[in-house]
Amino acid sequence: MNIDRHDETGSGRHEALEQQLRDAFRTQADTVTPETLVRRHRDPTDSPSGTTGRGMPRWAIPAAAAAAVLIPVGIVAAKDLSARPNRTSPATTQSAESTDRTATPSSNQPTATGTPTGSRTGSPTGTPTSVSTDVQTNVLPVARIGTGWTIATLGDSRSASTPLVVIDPSGRSYPLGPKVYRVYDITPDHTQILIEPKEPTSTGTSLAVLDLASAKVVASLPIAGGVTTAAFSRAHPDTVIVWRADGSRGPEAVRVNLSGTVLNAFPTTISGAPVQSDDGRLIAVPGPAGLTIYDPQGAAVRTFPAPAGTEVCFPRHFSASTGQLVASCNPLNPLSIPSNVYEFPVAGGAPTQLTFAKPGLTPSGYDSGYVDAWHGPTGLLVSKDDGAGHQLWYQEGTRAPARLSVPGVPDTVEVLLGDDRDNIYVARSCPLGDGGGGCTLFSGPLNAEWFTLAGYGKDKTVTVTSAIAVRS
Amino acid sequence: MITMTERVDLAAVYARQRLPMIRLARLLVDDTASAEDVVQDAFLGLLRHRQQFVDERSATAYLRTSVVNGSRSALRRRRTVREYLSRQREPEPWPDTSTAMFESAGAADDLLAHVRRLPPRAREVLVLRYWGELSMREIAQTLRISEGTVKSTISRALDTLETSMGGTR
């Protein structure tokens, strides 16, 4: 970083001393090298203070191997899952409709192999069934894309670009054009998707709008810096809200047109991805001491101070059932007091605290608190981030939350994608080499059917590197 | 529709930031083992709160603050232990004495020994400024203090160092 060495501290009065400090610090710091760290861990006695120097973090390996995979989870407490009746899934329809795009397999289609069975397990406790990502001559029924469909990039997460596929609710997948880096969003009419075609470079990246019917790029949006997340503006679908990290200016949320020109920004001084309401009229970002809601043009509509005892808030989503803004809030040092989830009335007023994590140690370590919450039929589905992934809990009334178990899924799940009134969509890590199926599940809470959307087959290394869940 | 938010690649952050963070902690706590402990805790904190980080820049800023705070706590614990031991028996030399702390000899040793005697915050701003090459704003954000306090702290620390160094020359 280039800084003015004569600024602000005495106009070079201590220039020689400053240089000596630089040299001395550098010399001292450079005594720590990867080699000395390795040597120290081979010889535990090589610790001048007698402390342990624990070295490799416990989380490093799973985090390194993690690749997000989509799992929608029903809003049902674990105790209720086994009691749910089975429901037969509708038969998979392959016939092309009049507006369907005829897709023939080509060399740039997914390379995974398997049988497109589209099977679904009726029993909520059954082992999720692996579904093929291979497509022989599937025809994408564009007109039928809606709730329950998923668009994902599938492949080896070590590859920068992976095949883009559309997956119907039965698990049948349809290849869509060339490999891409990420998929971010789909238009409200389900005709176009927002993708990042290639891995970002040091100078920036570009987003593209891909037409589903023709499988052709219809707009390209150069973006300075890297894109963290992006979405079509719900209020103005011909514009895109981008959360970008520009090295020279830091992360910022902006709205751009389909040429990539910045139309307006959503200013914030704290990092945190923006979320927009269903109608796109409200965009929430973290504020300097709470939350700020903007309109699509970047005018502040409302600001909320952080609730008492907290200092920063991070918007999570606009609740599909209440329309209110759900956010988690915590002190600047989140270790002192765990984060809790609040619901902020978009019309203004005091927030309602939804979760009540308390500070202090739990048998499993620090309770870092709750990070998100969704209203379910009889209670509140809440999530914790315990360091190894999300834990899902179900909170009914004033009773203490009960842990939610997802059949076939280990204790924790990964990224929570959101809700669509009926479903909670989550993703979990699926480390490469995990083996076996069940990396991706799909279900609705009301029928409690569990379904493998994509996963590892016997000789497959298919995983989901990015995904969007479509809803009407 | 629901969009999965892209998240910070913690493994990449770990790969890139572990060594610099250990070096930063080493400059603040004086021995590598303690520095590793501090950094380990910082990464665990990062992991616990990873939902809050949307890019590597914010994650790195969090790490930097955690390392500085953790180093300060480590020094405080060490001082407490030292005071306790001094009541029990003749204190043993602590490994972070100037001889154990600084491997290289000469003027740099002398300067760093004087830096060690500065108040913790002064030492932190000097390390962040002249080793970390952070701007005043970044230091202020890291230490949760105002830019004005950063400037005045650096200025006073440099004055103190020049005075004390002059006294030893």
Coordinates of N, CA and C in Angstrom, one line a residue, chain B residues 15-108:
Chain B
A15 N -4.9 -19.1 3.8 CA -3.6 -19.3 3.1 C -2.8 -18.0 2.9
R16 N -3.6 -16.9 2.6 CA -2.9 -15.7 2.3 C -2.6 -14.9 3.6
Q17 N -3.4 -15.0 4.6 CA -3.3 -14.1 5.7 C -2.6 -14.7 7.0
R18 N -2.4 -16.0 7.0 CA -1.9 -16.6 8.3 C -0.5 -16.1 8.6
L19 N 0.4 -16.2 7.6 CA 1.7 -15.7 7.9 C 1.8 -14.2 8.3
P20 N 1.2 -13.4 7.4 CA 1.2 -11.9 7.8 C 0.6 -11.7 9.2
M21 N -0.4 -12.4 9.5 CA -1.1 -12.1 10.8 C -0.2 -12.7 11.9
I22 N 0.5 -13.8 11.7 CA 1.4 -14.2 12.8 C 2.6 -13.3 13.0
R23 N 3.0 -12.7 11.8 CA 4.1 -11.7 11.9 C 3.6 -10.5 12.7
L24 N 2.4 -10.1 12.4 CA 1.8 -8.9 13.1 C 1.8 -9.2 14.6
A25 N 1.2 -10.4 14.9 CA 1.1 -10.7 16.3 C 2.5 -10.9 17.0
R26 N 3.4 -11.4 16.2 CA 4.8 -11.6 16.7 C 5.4 -10.2 17.1
L27 N 5.1 -9.2 16.3 CA 5.6 -7.9 16.6 C 4.9 -7.3 17.9
L28 N 3.7 -7.8 18.2 CA 3.0 -7.2 19.3 C 3.1 -8.1 20.6
V29 N 3.4 -9.4 20.5 CA 3.5 -10.2 21.7 C 4.9 -10.8 21.9
D30 N 5.7 -10.7 20.9 CA 7.1 -10.9 21.1 C 7.6 -12.4 21.0
D31 N 6.7 -13.3 21.0 CA 7.1 -14.7 20.8 C 6.2 -15.4 19.8
T32 N 6.7 -16.3 19.1 CA 6.0 -16.9 18.0 C 4.9 -17.8 18.4
A33 N 5.1 -18.5 19.5 CA 4.1 -19.4 20.0 C 2.8 -18.6 20.4
S34 N 3.0 -17.6 21.2 CA 1.9 -16.8 21.6 C 1.2 -16.2 20.3
A35 N 2.0 -15.7 19.4 CA 1.5 -15.1 18.2 C 0.6 -16.1 17.4
E36 N 1.1 -17.4 17.4 CA 0.2 -18.4 16.7 C -1.1 -18.6 17.4
D37 N -1.0 -18.6 18.7 CA -2.3 -18.8 19.5 C -3.2 -17.6 19.2
V38 N -2.7 -16.4 19.2 CA -3.5 -15.2 19.0 C -4.2 -15.3 17.6
V39 N -3.4 -15.7 16.6 CA -3.9 -15.8 15.2 C -4.9 -16.9 15.1
Q40 N -4.6 -18.0 15.8 CA -5.5 -19.1 15.7 C -6.9 -18.7 16.2
D41 N -6.9 -18.0 17.3 CA -8.2 -17.5 17.9 C -8.9 -16.5 16.9
A42 N -8.0 -15.7 16.3 CA -8.6 -14.7 15.4 C -9.3 -15.5 14.2
F43 N -8.7 -16.5 13.7 CA -9.3 -17.2 12.6 C -10.5 -18.0 13.0
L44 N -10.5 -18.5 14.3 CA -11.7 -19.1 14.8 C -12.9 -18.1 14.9
G45 N -12.5 -16.9 15.3 CA -13.5 -15.9 15.4 C -14.1 -15.6 14.0
L46 N -13.1 -15.5 13.1 CA -13.6 -15.2 11.7 C -14.5 -16.3 11.2
L47 N -14.2 -17.5 11.5 CA -15.0 -18.6 11.1 C -16.4 -18.6 11.7
R48 N -16.4 -18.2 13.0 CA -17.7 -18.2 13.7 C -18.6 -17.1 13.1
H49 N -18.0 -16.1 12.6 CA -18.8 -15.0 12.1 C -18.7 -14.8 10.6
R50 N -18.4 -15.8 9.9 CA -18.1 -15.7 8.5 C -19.3 -15.2 7.7
Q51 N -20.5 -15.4 8.2 CA -21.6 -14.9 7.5 C -21.5 -13.4 7.3
Q52 N -20.8 -12.7 8.2 CA -20.8 -11.3 8.2 C -19.8 -10.7 7.2
F53 N -19.0 -11.6 6.6 CA -17.9 -11.1 5.7 C -18.3 -11.5 4.2
V54 N -18.3 -10.4 3.4 CA -18.7 -10.7 2.1 C -17.5 -10.6 1.1
D55 N -16.3 -10.2 1.6 CA -15.2 -10.3 0.8 C -13.9 -10.4 1.6
E56 N -12.8 -10.7 1.0 CA -11.6 -10.9 1.7 C -11.1 -9.6 2.4
R57 N -11.4 -8.5 1.9 CA -11.0 -7.3 2.5 C -11.6 -7.1 3.9
S58 N -12.9 -7.4 4.0 CA -13.6 -7.2 5.3 C -13.1 -8.3 6.2
A59 N -12.9 -9.5 5.7 CA -12.4 -10.6 6.6 C -11.0 -10.2 7.1
T60 N -10.2 -9.7 6.2 CA -8.8 -9.3 6.7 C -8.9 -8.2 7.7
A61 N -9.7 -7.3 7.5 CA -9.9 -6.2 8.5 C -10.3 -6.7 9.9
Y62 N -11.2 -7.7 9.8 CA -11.7 -8.3 11.1 C -10.5 -9.1 11.7
L63 N -9.7 -9.8 10.9 CA -8.6 -10.5 11.4 C -7.6 -9.6 12.1
R64 N -7.3 -8.5 11.4 CA -6.3 -7.5 11.9 C -6.7 -7.0 13.3
T65 N -8.0 -6.6 13.4 CA -8.5 -6.1 14.7 C -8.4 -7.2 15.7
S66 N -8.8 -8.4 15.4 CA -8.8 -9.5 16.3 C -7.4 -9.8 16.8
V67 N -6.4 -9.8 15.9 CA -5.0 -10.0 16.2 C -4.5 -9.0 17.2
V68 N -4.8 -7.7 16.9 CA -4.4 -6.6 17.8 C -5.0 -6.8 19.1
N69 N -6.3 -7.0 19.2 CA -7.0 -7.2 20.5 C -6.5 -8.4 21.2
G70 N -6.3 -9.5 20.4 CA -5.8 -10.7 21.1 C -4.4 -10.6 21.6
S71 N -3.6 -9.8 20.9 CA -2.2 -9.6 21.4 C -2.3 -8.8 22.6
R72 N -3.1 -7.8 22.7 CA -3.2 -7.0 23.9 C -3.7 -7.8 25.1
S73 N -4.6 -8.7 24.8 CA -5.1 -9.6 25.9 C -4.0 -10.5 26.3
A74 N -3.2 -11.0 25.4 CA -2.1 -11.9 25.7 C -1.1 -11.2 26.6
L75 N -0.8 -10.0 26.2 CA 0.2 -9.2 27.0 C -0.4 -9.0 28.4
R76 N -1.7 -8.7 28.5 CA -2.3 -8.4 29.8 C -2.3 -9.7 30.6
R77 N -2.6 -10.8 30.0 CA -2.5 -12.1 30.8 C -1.1 -12.3 31.3
R78 N -0.2 -12.1 30.4 CA 1.2 -12.3 30.7 C 1.7 -11.4 31.9
R79 N 1.2 -10.2 31.9 CA 1.5 -9.3 32.9 C 0.9 -9.7 34.3
T80 N -0.3 -10.2 34.2 CA -0.9 -10.8 35.4 C -0.2 -11.9 36.0
V81 N 0.2 -12.8 35.1 CA 1.0 -14.0 35.5 C 2.3 -13.5 36.1
R82 N 2.9 -12.6 35.4 CA 4.2 -12.1 35.9 C 4.1 -11.5 37.3
E83 N 3.0 -10.7 37.5 CA 2.8 -10.1 38.8 C 2.6 -11.1 39.9
Y84 N 1.8 -12.1 39.5 CA 1.5 -13.2 40.4 C 2.8 -13.9 40.8
L85 N 3.6 -14.3 39.8 CA 4.8 -15.0 40.1 C 5.8 -14.2 40.9
S86 N 5.7 -12.9 40.7 CA 6.7 -12.0 41.4 C 6.3 -12.1 42.9
R87 N 5.1 -12.3 43.2 CA 4.7 -12.4 44.7 C 5.1 -13.8 45.2
Q88 N 5.2 -14.8 44.4 CA 5.4 -16.1 44.8 C 6.9 -16.4 45.0
R89 N 7.7 -15.9 44.1 CA 9.1 -16.2 44.1 C 9.8 -15.2 43.1
E90 N 11.1 -15.4 43.1 CA 11.8 -14.5 42.2 C 11.4 -14.8 40.8
P91 N 11.0 -13.8 40.1 CA 10.5 -14.1 38.7 C 11.6 -14.6 37.8
E92 N 11.2 -15.5 37.0 CA 12.1 -16.0 36.0 C 12.1 -15.1 34.8
P93 N 13.1 -15.0 34.1 CA 13.1 -14.1 32.9 C 12.0 -14.5 31.9
W94 N 11.3 -13.6 31.5 CA 10.2 -13.8 30.6 C 10.8 -13.9 29.2
P95 N 10.3 -14.8 28.4 CA 10.9 -14.9 27.1 C 10.9 -13.7 26.2
D96 N 10.0 -12.8 26.5 CA 10.0 -11.6 25.7 C 10.9 -10.5 26.1
T97 N 11.9 -10.8 27.0 CA 12.8 -9.8 27.3 C 13.6 -9.5 26.0
S98 N 14.3 -8.4 26.1 CA 14.9 -7.9 24.8 C 15.8 -8.9 24.2
T99 N 16.5 -9.7 25.1 CA 17.5 -10.6 24.5 C 16.8 -11.8 23.8
A100 N 15.7 -12.2 24.4 CA 15.0 -13.4 23.8 C 14.1 -12.9 22.6
M101 N 13.7 -11.7 22.8 CA 12.7 -11.2 21.8 C 13.3 -10.9 20.4
F102 N 14.4 -10.4 20.4 CA 14.9 -9.9 19.2 C 16.2 -10.7 18.8
E103 N 16.0 -11.4 17.7 CA 17.1 -12.3 17.3 C 18.3 -11.5 16.8
S104 N 18.0 -10.5 16.1 CA 19.1 -9.8 15.5 C 19.7 -8.8 16.5
A105 N 20.9 -8.4 16.2 CA 21.6 -7.6 17.2 C 21.7 -6.2 16.6
G106 N 22.1 -5.2 17.4 CA 22.5 -3.9 16.9 C 21.4 -2.9 17.2
A107 N 21.4 -1.9 16.3 CA 20.6 -0.7 16.5 C 19.1 -1.1 16.4
A108 N 18.8 -2.0 15.6 CA 17.4 -2.5 15.5 C 16.9 -3.0 16.8

